[in-house]
Amino acid sequence: MEQQRMSQPAAKKILILSVSAGAGHMRAAQAIEAYAAHPGGATPAATACHLDVMDFVTPAFRKLYTDFYIKLVNKAPALWGYLYHATHDAPKDSSIQRLRRGVERLNTRALMAKIAAFRPDAIVCTHFLPAELLSRALRQHQLACPVWVQVTDFDLHRMWVHEHMQGYFAATDEVAFRMRHEGIPPERIHVTGIPIMPAFAQAPARVPSAQAFGLDPRRTTILLMGGGAGLGSLDAVAARLLALPGDFQLIVLAGKNAAALAALRTLASQYPGRLLAQGFTSEVERLMACADLVITKPGGLTTSECLALGLPMIVNSPIPGQEERNADYLLEQGVALKAFDAVTLEYRVRLLLAQPQQLQAMRAKALALGRPRAACEVLARVLADGVAAEQA
């Protein structure tokens, strides 16, 4: 028995690199890491380490890449949309692209040292910045292990496309088609979906989930996951929804916004048994299991979670760029409606509450599109590639 244990191959070391500019890239990385920690027999053993690239750059560079991005999409979404399209269309040898790449190289030397110290068997990037950095390192023979790229939206921006990558993971066949159009070899493209946490692979039961949060599992339930440009503050949106006719419950997620949570709890006292105001929680999947309809921003990760649980959506005020493309995809697939202001949101909610058969049809389409085990598929592919390379 001791000899058998000694003959087993060592667990592969997988490094997952992300960037804390928006939560989606980080959550995708955490999902892959979670499957490595508890593979459940679906994949070979692996040791995964998730790093935020922003932990290895100067404060000025971090502020540019995270704080500036968040302020831009919240305060000037039209400007962000212009930059999104301009950088997509800019030639690779343009002055703006050369300047951007030069700045990134100067500010990420500590990251390269950390990668060298970890000595990974493979690297998965859930953001385009580390993919670009490692493409250069591979070209200059400063890195030997394979590097994979996980695109985290239902769209493909050219900043994700780099030479020397071992493979790409796409959310849909359409994204894979765009990858081929950008010159990525078909054999390096894998349609897996967008990685989400293992908790979404098996939908939590509605009745115990509702009872745990003090909700009535028999009543129609709407989950509001954020306000956004054009809709107003969370409590104002919640008040408008609660004034609508119909016997439904409303869950509102305020996250870490203490002021919004306090305002929502004050509102909840005016609507006993109809409004659940929830702060930051690690049990989003259980709250989603209680819902019949979700109102949310169309981020790649959040909408992938909704699809995995078969949840129809009303997507609100997508920022120009990736969220706009995400919204287009969801609308085309018949799993979402779009609200660009509070009046439109009210109309959409009234429509769906009055037509439960449409809500049910949207639910069936969402379930068919969902890829709840995307992270597991990504990890399995990366590890299988490593085994194949050893046997070659």
mmCIF file of C-alpha atoms in Angstrom:
data_model
loop_
_atom_site.group_PDB
_atom_site.id
_atom_site.type_symbol
_atom_site.label_atom_id
_atom_site.label_comp_id
_atom_site.label_asym_id
_atom_site.label_seq_id
_atom_site.Cartn_x
_atom_site.Cartn_y
_atom_site.Cartn_z
ATOM 1 C CA MET A 1 0.000 0.000 0.000
ATOM 2 C CA GLU A 2 2.841 2.375 0.862
ATOM 3 C CA GLN A 3 4.505 1.636 -2.468
ATOM 4 C CA GLN A 4 1.211 2.319 -4.291
ATOM 5 C CA ARG A 5 0.890 5.735 -2.620
ATOM 6 C CA MET A 6 4.463 6.591 -3.543
ATOM 7 C CA SER A 7 3.839 5.736 -7.211
ATOM 8 C CA GLN A 8 0.915 8.150 -7.563
ATOM 9 C CA PRO A 9 1.804 11.250 -9.608
ATOM 10 C CA ALA A 10 2.188 14.516 -7.770
ATOM 11 C CA ALA A 11 -0.682 16.989 -7.987
ATOM 12 C CA LYS A 12 -0.262 19.527 -10.767
ATOM 13 C CA LYS A 13 0.314 23.125 -9.722
ATOM 14 C CA ILE A 14 -2.124 25.490 -11.415
ATOM 15 C CA LEU A 15 -1.679 29.242 -11.097
ATOM 16 C CA ILE A 16 -4.773 31.366 -11.744
ATOM 17 C CA LEU A 17 -4.168 35.043 -12.461
ATOM 18 C CA SER A 18 -6.853 37.692 -12.306
ATOM 19 C CA VAL A 19 -7.291 41.440 -11.826
ATOM 20 C CA SER A 20 -9.563 43.145 -9.294
ATOM 21 C CA ALA A 21 -11.024 45.591 -11.824
ATOM 22 C CA GLY A 22 -14.637 44.615 -11.400
ATOM 23 C CA ALA A 23 -15.643 41.488 -9.485
ATOM 24 C CA GLY A 24 -16.279 39.117 -12.387
ATOM 25 C CA HIS A 25 -12.668 38.314 -13.285
ATOM 26 C CA MET A 26 -11.892 37.494 -9.653
ATOM 27 C CA ARG A 27 -14.990 35.330 -9.201
ATOM 28 C CA ALA A 28 -14.143 33.295 -12.299
ATOM 29 C CA ALA A 29 -10.667 32.640 -10.903
ATOM 30 C CA GLN A 30 -12.089 31.689 -7.506
ATOM 31 C CA ALA A 31 -14.450 29.222 -9.179
ATOM 32 C CA ILE A 32 -11.601 27.396 -10.922
ATOM 33 C CA GLU A 33 -9.639 27.389 -7.678
ATOM 34 C CA ALA A 34 -12.648 25.944 -5.821
ATOM 35 C CA TYR A 35 -12.928 23.002 -8.212
ATOM 36 C CA ALA A 36 -9.226 22.276 -7.807
ATOM 37 C CA ALA A 37 -9.683 22.150 -4.036
ATOM 38 C CA HIS A 38 -12.659 19.746 -4.261
ATOM 39 C CA PRO A 39 -12.535 17.961 -7.620
ATOM 40 C CA GLY A 40 -14.933 15.204 -6.514
ATOM 41 C CA GLY A 41 -13.304 12.685 -8.816
ATOM 42 C CA ALA A 42 -14.147 14.702 -11.923
ATOM 43 C CA THR A 43 -10.598 15.826 -12.540
ATOM 44 C CA PRO A 44 -7.072 14.727 -11.588
ATOM 45 C CA ALA A 45 -5.600 16.126 -8.415
ATOM 46 C CA ALA A 46 -4.402 19.712 -8.632
ATOM 47 C CA THR A 47 -3.037 22.375 -6.338
ATOM 48 C CA ALA A 48 -4.357 25.766 -7.377
ATOM 49 C CA CYS A 49 -3.189 29.204 -6.337
ATOM 50 C CA HIS A 50 -5.146 32.332 -7.256
ATOM 51 C CA LEU A 51 -3.307 35.655 -7.432
ATOM 52 C CA ASP A 52 -4.612 39.167 -8.013
ATOM 53 C CA VAL A 53 -2.178 40.891 -10.352
ATOM 54 C CA MET A 54 -2.950 44.183 -8.608
ATOM 55 C CA ASP A 55 -1.189 42.887 -5.479
ATOM 56 C CA PHE A 56 2.105 43.002 -7.395
ATOM 57 C CA VAL A 57 2.051 46.455 -8.971
ATOM 58 C CA THR A 58 2.784 49.970 -7.749
ATOM 59 C CA PRO A 59 0.005 51.962 -6.021
ATOM 60 C CA ALA A 60 -0.186 54.356 -8.971
ATOM 61 C CA PHE A 61 -0.658 51.532 -11.454
ATOM 62 C CA ARG A 62 -3.257 49.877 -9.198
ATOM 63 C CA LYS A 63 -5.199 53.127 -8.978
ATOM 64 C CA LEU A 64 -5.146 53.469 -12.755
ATOM 65 C CA TYR A 65 -6.291 49.925 -13.415
ATOM 66 C CA THR A 66 -8.919 49.524 -10.664
ATOM 67 C CA ASP A 67 -10.115 52.790 -9.139
ATOM 68 C CA PHE A 68 -10.047 54.661 -12.429
ATOM 69 C CA TYR A 69 -11.889 51.861 -14.221
ATOM 70 C CA ILE A 70 -14.626 51.681 -11.584
ATOM 71 C CA LYS A 71 -15.083 55.462 -11.531
ATOM 72 C CA LEU A 72 -15.159 55.582 -15.309
ATOM 73 C CA VAL A 73 -17.864 52.967 -15.785
ATOM 74 C CA ASN A 74 -19.977 54.483 -13.007
ATOM 75 C CA LYS A 75 -19.539 58.193 -13.730
ATOM 76 C CA ALA A 76 -18.801 58.296 -17.463
ATOM 77 C CA PRO A 77 -20.069 55.066 -19.067
ATOM 78 C CA ALA A 78 -20.191 56.669 -22.519
ATOM 79 C CA LEU A 79 -16.481 57.457 -22.308
ATOM 80 C CA TRP A 80 -15.755 53.885 -21.247
ATOM 81 C CA GLY A 81 -17.773 52.662 -24.215
ATOM 82 C CA TYR A 82 -15.687 54.839 -26.544
ATOM 83 C CA LEU A 83 -12.444 53.469 -25.067
ATOM 84 C CA TYR A 84 -13.738 49.913 -25.293
ATOM 85 C CA HIS A 85 -14.421 50.212 -29.010
ATOM 86 C CA ALA A 86 -11.351 52.367 -29.754
ATOM 87 C CA THR A 87 -8.941 49.885 -28.150
ATOM 88 C CA HIS A 88 -10.663 46.998 -29.915
ATOM 89 C CA ASP A 89 -10.239 48.649 -33.298
ATOM 90 C CA ALA A 90 -6.718 50.052 -32.749
ATOM 91 C CA PRO A 91 -3.937 48.216 -34.644
ATOM 92 C CA LYS A 92 -1.538 46.256 -32.438
ATOM 93 C CA ASP A 93 1.364 48.448 -33.514
ATOM 94 C CA SER A 94 -0.453 51.754 -32.864
ATOM 95 C CA SER A 95 1.171 54.280 -30.515
ATOM 96 C CA ILE A 96 -1.535 53.900 -27.872
ATOM 97 C CA GLN A 97 -1.128 50.117 -27.790
ATOM 98 C CA ARG A 98 2.688 50.348 -27.580
ATOM 99 C CA LEU A 99 2.428 52.867 -24.728
ATOM 100 C CA ARG A 100 -0.027 50.672 -22.813
ATOM 101 C CA ARG A 101 2.146 47.573 -23.151
ATOM 102 C CA GLY A 102 5.233 49.479 -22.061
ATOM 103 C CA VAL A 103 3.559 50.783 -18.914
ATOM 104 C CA GLU A 104 2.275 47.292 -18.046
ATOM 105 C CA ARG A 105 5.766 45.776 -18.339
ATOM 106 C CA LEU A 106 7.330 48.442 -16.117
ATOM 107 C CA ASN A 107 4.808 47.901 -13.328
ATOM 108 C CA THR A 108 4.554 44.111 -13.097
ATOM 109 C CA ARG A 109 8.087 42.874 -12.402
ATOM 110 C CA ALA A 110 7.120 41.664 -8.914
ATOM 111 C CA LEU A 111 4.417 39.484 -10.429
ATOM 112 C CA MET A 112 6.889 37.790 -12.747
ATOM 113 C CA ALA A 113 9.124 37.038 -9.774
ATOM 114 C CA LYS A 114 6.186 35.464 -7.915
ATOM 115 C CA ILE A 115 5.344 33.280 -10.908
ATOM 116 C CA ALA A 116 8.939 32.094 -11.108
ATOM 117 C CA ALA A 117 8.932 31.225 -7.400
ATOM 118 C CA PHE A 118 5.660 29.250 -7.633
ATOM 119 C CA ARG A 119 6.855 27.233 -10.653
ATOM 120 C CA PRO A 120 3.393 26.360 -12.000
ATOM 121 C CA ASP A 121 2.669 23.478 -14.358
ATOM 122 C CA ALA A 122 0.070 25.658 -16.084
ATOM 123 C CA ILE A 123 -1.390 29.163 -15.789
ATOM 124 C CA VAL A 124 -4.976 30.255 -16.401
ATOM 125 C CA CYS A 125 -5.690 33.971 -16.920
ATOM 126 C CA THR A 126 -9.195 35.304 -16.257
ATOM 127 C CA HIS A 127 -8.188 38.833 -17.287
ATOM 128 C CA PHE A 128 -6.424 40.079 -20.402
ATOM 129 C CA LEU A 129 -3.626 41.920 -18.536
ATOM 130 C CA PRO A 130 -1.757 38.825 -17.253
ATOM 131 C CA ALA A 131 -2.340 37.110 -20.612
ATOM 132 C CA GLU A 132 -0.606 39.977 -22.390
ATOM 133 C CA LEU A 133 2.292 40.016 -19.935
ATOM 134 C CA LEU A 134 2.831 36.281 -20.210
ATOM 135 C CA SER A 135 2.618 36.342 -23.991
ATOM 136 C CA ARG A 136 5.685 38.566 -23.996
ATOM 137 C CA ALA A 137 7.432 36.336 -21.430
ATOM 138 C CA LEU A 138 6.766 33.257 -23.575
ATOM 139 C CA ARG A 139 8.045 35.011 -26.678
ATOM 140 C CA GLN A 140 11.279 35.887 -24.875
ATOM 141 C CA HIS A 141 11.623 32.359 -23.389
ATOM 142 C CA GLN A 142 11.254 33.693 -19.841
ATOM 143 C CA LEU A 143 8.397 31.270 -19.130
ATOM 144 C CA ALA A 144 8.103 27.603 -20.050
ATOM 145 C CA CYS A 145 4.681 26.454 -18.796
ATOM 146 C CA PRO A 146 1.479 26.619 -20.897
ATOM 147 C CA VAL A 147 -0.802 29.636 -20.463
ATOM 148 C CA TRP A 148 -4.569 29.505 -20.953
ATOM 149 C CA VAL A 149 -7.074 32.358 -21.278
ATOM 150 C CA GLN A 150 -10.634 32.369 -19.930
ATOM 151 C CA VAL A 151 -12.784 35.113 -21.482
ATOM 152 C CA THR A 152 -15.378 36.235 -18.924
ATOM 153 C CA ASP A 153 -18.050 37.853 -21.123
ATOM 154 C CA PHE A 154 -20.341 36.880 -23.988
ATOM 155 C CA ASP A 155 -18.124 38.948 -26.262
ATOM 156 C CA LEU A 156 -14.498 39.046 -27.366
ATOM 157 C CA HIS A 157 -12.385 42.189 -27.192
ATOM 158 C CA ARG A 158 -9.072 42.101 -29.044
ATOM 159 C CA MET A 159 -7.180 42.870 -25.837
ATOM 160 C CA TRP A 160 -7.848 39.225 -24.870
ATOM 161 C CA VAL A 161 -6.116 37.867 -27.999
ATOM 162 C CA HIS A 162 -2.384 37.181 -27.690
ATOM 163 C CA GLU A 163 0.239 34.964 -29.254
ATOM 164 C CA HIS A 164 1.746 31.848 -27.663
ATOM 165 C CA MET A 165 -1.342 30.960 -25.586
ATOM 166 C CA GLN A 166 -1.942 27.243 -25.105
ATOM 167 C CA GLY A 167 -5.690 27.630 -25.416
ATOM 168 C CA TYR A 168 -8.772 29.807 -24.991
ATOM 169 C CA PHE A 169 -12.038 29.160 -23.176
ATOM 170 C CA ALA A 170 -15.129 30.774 -24.668
ATOM 171 C CA ALA A 171 -18.579 31.371 -23.215
ATOM 172 C CA THR A 172 -20.474 30.502 -26.407
ATOM 173 C CA ASP A 173 -20.077 29.230 -29.944
ATOM 174 C CA GLU A 174 -20.351 32.809 -31.173
ATOM 175 C CA VAL A 175 -17.411 33.919 -29.017
ATOM 176 C CA ALA A 176 -15.466 30.921 -30.335
ATOM 177 C CA PHE A 177 -16.317 32.029 -33.895
ATOM 178 C CA ARG A 178 -14.947 35.501 -33.120
ATOM 179 C CA MET A 179 -11.790 33.897 -31.728
ATOM 180 C CA ARG A 180 -11.241 32.035 -34.985
ATOM 181 C CA HIS A 181 -11.845 35.267 -36.877
ATOM 182 C CA GLU A 182 -9.044 36.863 -34.825
ATOM 183 C CA GLY A 183 -6.650 34.137 -35.957
ATOM 184 C CA ILE A 184 -6.728 31.796 -32.974
ATOM 185 C CA PRO A 185 -6.348 28.193 -34.248
ATOM 186 C CA PRO A 186 -9.618 26.238 -33.865
ATOM 187 C CA GLU A 187 -7.910 23.397 -31.983
ATOM 188 C CA ARG A 188 -6.929 25.859 -29.238
ATOM 189 C CA ILE A 189 -10.504 27.058 -28.644
ATOM 190 C CA HIS A 190 -12.829 25.338 -26.167
ATOM 191 C CA VAL A 191 -16.443 26.333 -25.523
ATOM 192 C CA THR A 192 -16.962 25.783 -21.811
ATOM 193 C CA GLY A 193 -19.097 28.664 -20.576
ATOM 194 C CA ILE A 194 -17.961 31.152 -17.923
ATOM 195 C CA PRO A 195 -16.640 29.666 -14.649
ATOM 196 C CA ILE A 196 -18.972 29.942 -11.665
ATOM 197 C CA MET A 197 -18.727 28.455 -8.176
ATOM 198 C CA PRO A 198 -19.486 24.760 -7.512
ATOM 199 C CA ALA A 199 -22.577 25.747 -5.499
ATOM 200 C CA PHE A 200 -24.357 26.528 -8.780
ATOM 201 C CA ALA A 201 -23.763 23.065 -10.219
ATOM 202 C CA GLN A 202 -26.635 21.685 -8.155
ATOM 203 C CA ALA A 203 -29.472 24.156 -7.610
ATOM 204 C CA PRO A 204 -30.338 24.633 -3.925
ATOM 205 C CA ALA A 205 -33.870 23.559 -3.065
ATOM 206 C CA ARG A 206 -36.324 26.466 -3.072
ATOM 207 C CA VAL A 207 -38.374 25.568 0.011
ATOM 208 C CA PRO A 208 -35.570 25.225 2.593
ATOM 209 C CA SER A 209 -33.713 28.178 1.073
ATOM 210 C CA ALA A 210 -36.779 30.415 1.358
ATOM 211 C CA GLN A 211 -37.541 29.275 4.865
ATOM 212 C CA ALA A 212 -33.961 29.974 5.946
ATOM 213 C CA PHE A 213 -34.390 33.630 4.927
ATOM 214 C CA GLY A 214 -37.915 34.000 6.310
ATOM 215 C CA LEU A 215 -39.537 33.992 2.872
ATOM 216 C CA ASP A 216 -42.683 32.251 1.661
ATOM 217 C CA PRO A 217 -41.613 29.697 -0.989
ATOM 218 C CA ARG A 218 -45.122 29.708 -2.514
ATOM 219 C CA ARG A 219 -45.132 33.404 -3.401
ATOM 220 C CA THR A 220 -43.676 34.909 -6.565
ATOM 221 C CA THR A 221 -40.282 36.374 -5.648
ATOM 222 C CA ILE A 222 -38.221 39.064 -7.380
ATOM 223 C CA LEU A 223 -34.512 39.483 -6.680
ATOM 224 C CA LEU A 224 -33.024 42.955 -7.202
ATOM 225 C CA MET A 225 -29.240 42.761 -7.396
ATOM 226 C CA GLY A 226 -28.340 46.382 -7.993
ATOM 227 C CA GLY A 227 -29.543 49.758 -9.161
ATOM 228 C CA GLY A 228 -27.369 51.438 -11.738
ATOM 229 C CA ALA A 229 -27.477 54.439 -14.010
ATOM 230 C CA GLY A 230 -31.002 55.519 -14.828
ATOM 231 C CA LEU A 231 -32.757 53.448 -12.152
ATOM 232 C CA GLY A 232 -31.939 55.415 -9.018
ATOM 233 C CA SER A 233 -31.021 54.300 -5.516
ATOM 234 C CA LEU A 234 -31.858 50.777 -4.372
ATOM 235 C CA ASP A 235 -34.487 51.889 -1.868
ATOM 236 C CA ALA A 236 -36.195 54.088 -4.472
ATOM 237 C CA VAL A 237 -36.295 51.217 -6.979
ATOM 238 C CA ALA A 238 -37.554 48.830 -4.279
ATOM 239 C CA ALA A 239 -40.300 51.270 -3.240
ATOM 240 C CA ARG A 240 -41.434 51.607 -6.846
ATOM 241 C CA LEU A 241 -41.582 47.853 -7.272
ATOM 242 C CA LEU A 242 -43.432 47.266 -4.012
ATOM 243 C CA ALA A 243 -46.097 49.752 -5.106
ATOM 244 C CA LEU A 244 -46.970 47.527 -8.058
ATOM 245 C CA PRO A 245 -50.098 45.358 -7.868
ATOM 246 C CA GLY A 246 -49.656 41.681 -7.161
ATOM 247 C CA ASP A 247 -48.784 39.390 -4.298
ATOM 248 C CA PHE A 248 -45.022 39.058 -4.597
ATOM 249 C CA GLN A 249 -41.943 39.234 -2.387
ATOM 250 C CA LEU A 250 -38.867 41.317 -3.081
ATOM 251 C CA ILE A 251 -35.270 40.522 -2.141
ATOM 252 C CA VAL A 252 -32.769 43.361 -2.489
ATOM 253 C CA LEU A 253 -29.015 42.828 -2.229
ATOM 254 C CA ALA A 254 -27.189 45.886 -0.933
ATOM 255 C CA GLY A 255 -23.765 44.220 -0.750
ATOM 256 C CA LYS A 256 -21.345 46.220 1.387
ATOM 257 C CA ASN A 257 -23.293 49.479 0.991
ATOM 258 C CA ALA A 258 -24.260 50.164 4.616
ATOM 259 C CA ALA A 259 -26.280 53.296 3.803
ATOM 260 C CA ALA A 260 -28.336 51.474 1.185
ATOM 261 C CA LEU A 261 -28.935 48.564 3.545
ATOM 262 C CA ALA A 262 -30.166 50.901 6.296
ATOM 263 C CA ALA A 263 -32.548 52.659 3.895
ATOM 264 C CA LEU A 264 -33.860 49.321 2.660
ATOM 265 C CA ARG A 265 -34.490 48.065 6.187
ATOM 266 C CA THR A 266 -36.455 51.215 6.955
ATOM 267 C CA LEU A 267 -38.514 50.559 3.830
ATOM 268 C CA ALA A 268 -38.979 46.908 4.838
ATOM 269 C CA SER A 269 -40.702 48.009 8.054
ATOM 270 C CA GLN A 270 -43.365 49.668 5.884
ATOM 271 C CA TYR A 271 -43.969 46.442 3.938
ATOM 272 C CA PRO A 272 -44.049 43.628 6.530
ATOM 273 C CA GLY A 273 -43.345 40.226 5.015
ATOM 274 C CA ARG A 274 -42.719 41.594 1.504
ATOM 275 C CA LEU A 275 -39.146 42.948 1.460
ATOM 276 C CA LEU A 276 -35.959 41.188 2.491
ATOM 277 C CA ALA A 277 -33.047 43.622 2.664
ATOM 278 C CA GLN A 278 -29.791 41.676 2.518
ATOM 279 C CA GLY A 279 -26.234 42.912 2.956
ATOM 280 C CA PHE A 280 -23.118 41.130 1.750
ATOM 281 C CA THR A 281 -23.624 37.376 1.633
ATOM 282 C CA SER A 282 -21.721 34.312 0.488
ATOM 283 C CA GLU A 283 -25.023 32.506 -0.149
ATOM 284 C CA VAL A 284 -26.175 34.256 -3.303
ATOM 285 C CA GLU A 285 -27.077 30.908 -4.870
ATOM 286 C CA ARG A 286 -29.607 30.233 -2.079
ATOM 287 C CA LEU A 287 -31.218 33.632 -2.562
ATOM 288 C CA MET A 288 -31.370 33.011 -6.308
ATOM 289 C CA ALA A 289 -33.042 29.672 -5.589
ATOM 290 C CA CYS A 290 -35.876 31.618 -3.939
ATOM 291 C CA ALA A 291 -36.424 33.886 -6.951
ATOM 292 C CA ASP A 292 -38.628 33.702 -10.029
ATOM 293 C CA LEU A 293 -37.121 36.789 -11.665
ATOM 294 C CA VAL A 294 -33.825 38.650 -11.255
ATOM 295 C CA ILE A 295 -33.164 42.332 -11.929
ATOM 296 C CA THR A 296 -29.421 42.769 -12.425
ATOM 297 C CA LYS A 297 -26.592 44.434 -14.278
ATOM 298 C CA PRO A 298 -25.532 42.154 -17.163
ATOM 299 C CA GLY A 299 -22.069 41.164 -15.990
ATOM 300 C CA GLY A 300 -20.734 37.925 -17.423
ATOM 301 C CA LEU A 301 -20.451 36.132 -14.087
ATOM 302 C CA THR A 302 -23.765 37.191 -12.554
ATOM 303 C CA THR A 303 -25.735 36.370 -15.679
ATOM 304 C CA SER A 304 -23.954 33.000 -15.968
ATOM 305 C CA GLU A 305 -25.058 32.232 -12.405
ATOM 306 C CA CYS A 306 -28.628 33.151 -13.319
ATOM 307 C CA LEU A 307 -28.533 30.927 -16.404
ATOM 308 C CA ALA A 308 -27.183 28.017 -14.367
ATOM 309 C CA LEU A 309 -30.211 28.225 -12.060
ATOM 310 C CA GLY A 310 -32.695 28.893 -14.850
ATOM 311 C CA LEU A 311 -33.522 32.436 -13.777
ATOM 312 C CA PRO A 312 -35.189 34.893 -16.188
ATOM 313 C CA MET A 313 -33.635 38.356 -16.045
ATOM 314 C CA ILE A 314 -34.380 42.000 -16.511
ATOM 315 C CA VAL A 315 -31.004 43.548 -17.271
ATOM 316 C CA ASN A 316 -30.693 47.195 -16.368
ATOM 317 C CA SER A 317 -28.577 49.996 -17.791
ATOM 318 C CA PRO A 318 -25.675 47.971 -19.228
ATOM 319 C CA ILE A 319 -22.516 50.014 -19.540
ATOM 320 C CA PRO A 320 -21.386 50.442 -23.147
ATOM 321 C CA GLY A 321 -18.906 47.770 -24.109
ATOM 322 C CA GLN A 322 -18.886 44.293 -22.626
ATOM 323 C CA GLU A 323 -22.125 44.637 -20.625
ATOM 324 C CA GLU A 324 -23.943 45.943 -23.684
ATOM 325 C CA ARG A 325 -22.768 42.910 -25.653
ATOM 326 C CA ASN A 326 -23.766 40.611 -22.786
ATOM 327 C CA ALA A 327 -27.237 42.159 -22.734
ATOM 328 C CA ASP A 328 -27.575 41.731 -26.510
ATOM 329 C CA TYR A 329 -26.761 38.035 -26.214
ATOM 330 C CA LEU A 330 -29.257 37.445 -23.389
ATOM 331 C CA LEU A 331 -32.032 39.304 -25.196
ATOM 332 C CA GLU A 332 -31.371 37.412 -28.429
ATOM 333 C CA GLN A 333 -31.598 34.104 -26.562
ATOM 334 C CA GLY A 334 -34.944 35.042 -25.023
ATOM 335 C CA VAL A 335 -33.819 34.788 -21.400
ATOM 336 C CA ALA A 336 -33.907 38.486 -20.517
ATOM 337 C CA LEU A 337 -35.673 41.781 -21.073
ATOM 338 C CA LYS A 338 -33.913 45.141 -20.871
ATOM 339 C CA ALA A 339 -34.718 48.194 -18.730
ATOM 340 C CA PHE A 340 -32.843 51.433 -19.365
ATOM 341 C CA ASP A 341 -34.715 53.538 -16.780
ATOM 342 C CA ALA A 342 -37.124 53.167 -13.849
ATOM 343 C CA VAL A 343 -40.220 53.570 -16.017
ATOM 344 C CA THR A 344 -39.137 50.801 -18.380
ATOM 345 C CA LEU A 345 -38.270 48.570 -15.429
ATOM 346 C CA GLU A 346 -41.749 49.001 -13.992
ATOM 347 C CA TYR A 347 -43.295 48.168 -17.355
ATOM 348 C CA ARG A 348 -41.180 45.015 -17.769
ATOM 349 C CA VAL A 349 -41.992 43.768 -14.265
ATOM 350 C CA ARG A 350 -45.708 44.408 -14.757
ATOM 351 C CA LEU A 351 -45.553 42.538 -18.066
ATOM 352 C CA LEU A 352 -43.897 39.442 -16.653
ATOM 353 C CA LEU A 353 -46.043 39.308 -13.518
ATOM 354 C CA ALA A 354 -49.140 39.424 -15.724
ATOM 355 C CA GLN A 355 -47.799 36.744 -18.077
ATOM 356 C CA PRO A 356 -46.446 33.849 -16.006
ATOM 357 C CA GLN A 357 -46.315 31.676 -19.114
ATOM 358 C CA GLN A 358 -43.680 34.003 -20.617
ATOM 359 C CA LEU A 359 -41.714 33.848 -17.395
ATOM 360 C CA GLN A 360 -41.815 30.050 -17.525
ATOM 361 C CA ALA A 361 -40.675 30.012 -21.153
ATOM 362 C CA MET A 362 -37.741 32.278 -20.261
ATOM 363 C CA ARG A 363 -36.855 29.957 -17.387
ATOM 364 C CA ALA A 364 -36.719 26.926 -19.676
ATOM 365 C CA LYS A 365 -34.482 28.771 -22.148
ATOM 366 C CA ALA A 366 -32.169 29.933 -19.352
ATOM 367 C CA LEU A 367 -31.745 26.399 -18.044
ATOM 368 C CA ALA A 368 -30.888 25.174 -21.544
ATOM 369 C CA LEU A 369 -28.167 27.839 -21.887
ATOM 370 C CA GLY A 370 -26.648 27.430 -18.427
ATOM 371 C CA ARG A 371 -23.148 25.960 -18.048
ATOM 372 C CA PRO A 372 -22.976 25.360 -14.279
ATOM 373 C CA ARG A 373 -19.841 23.184 -14.502
ATOM 374 C CA ALA A 374 -17.819 25.505 -16.715
ATOM 375 C CA ALA A 375 -15.034 25.884 -14.135
ATOM 376 C CA CYS A 376 -14.744 22.106 -13.810
ATOM 377 C CA GLU A 377 -14.494 21.764 -17.615
ATOM 378 C CA VAL A 378 -11.760 24.401 -17.737
ATOM 379 C CA LEU A 379 -9.724 22.701 -15.039
ATOM 380 C CA ALA A 380 -10.181 19.269 -16.610
ATOM 381 C CA ARG A 381 -8.987 20.536 -19.993
ATOM 382 C CA VAL A 382 -5.903 22.217 -18.520
ATOM 383 C CA LEU A 383 -4.944 19.113 -16.561
ATOM 384 C CA ALA A 384 -5.641 16.736 -19.457
ATOM 385 C CA ASP A 385 -3.405 18.830 -21.683
ATOM 386 C CA GLY A 386 -0.630 18.523 -19.119
ATOM 387 C CA VAL A 387 -0.991 14.737 -18.970
ATOM 388 C CA ALA A 388 -0.982 14.505 -22.770
ATOM 389 C CA ALA A 389 2.154 16.608 -22.955
ATOM 390 C CA GLU A 390 3.929 14.306 -20.476
ATOM 391 C CA GLN A 391 2.970 11.207 -22.462
ATOM 392 C CA ALA A 392 4.011 12.676 -25.806
#
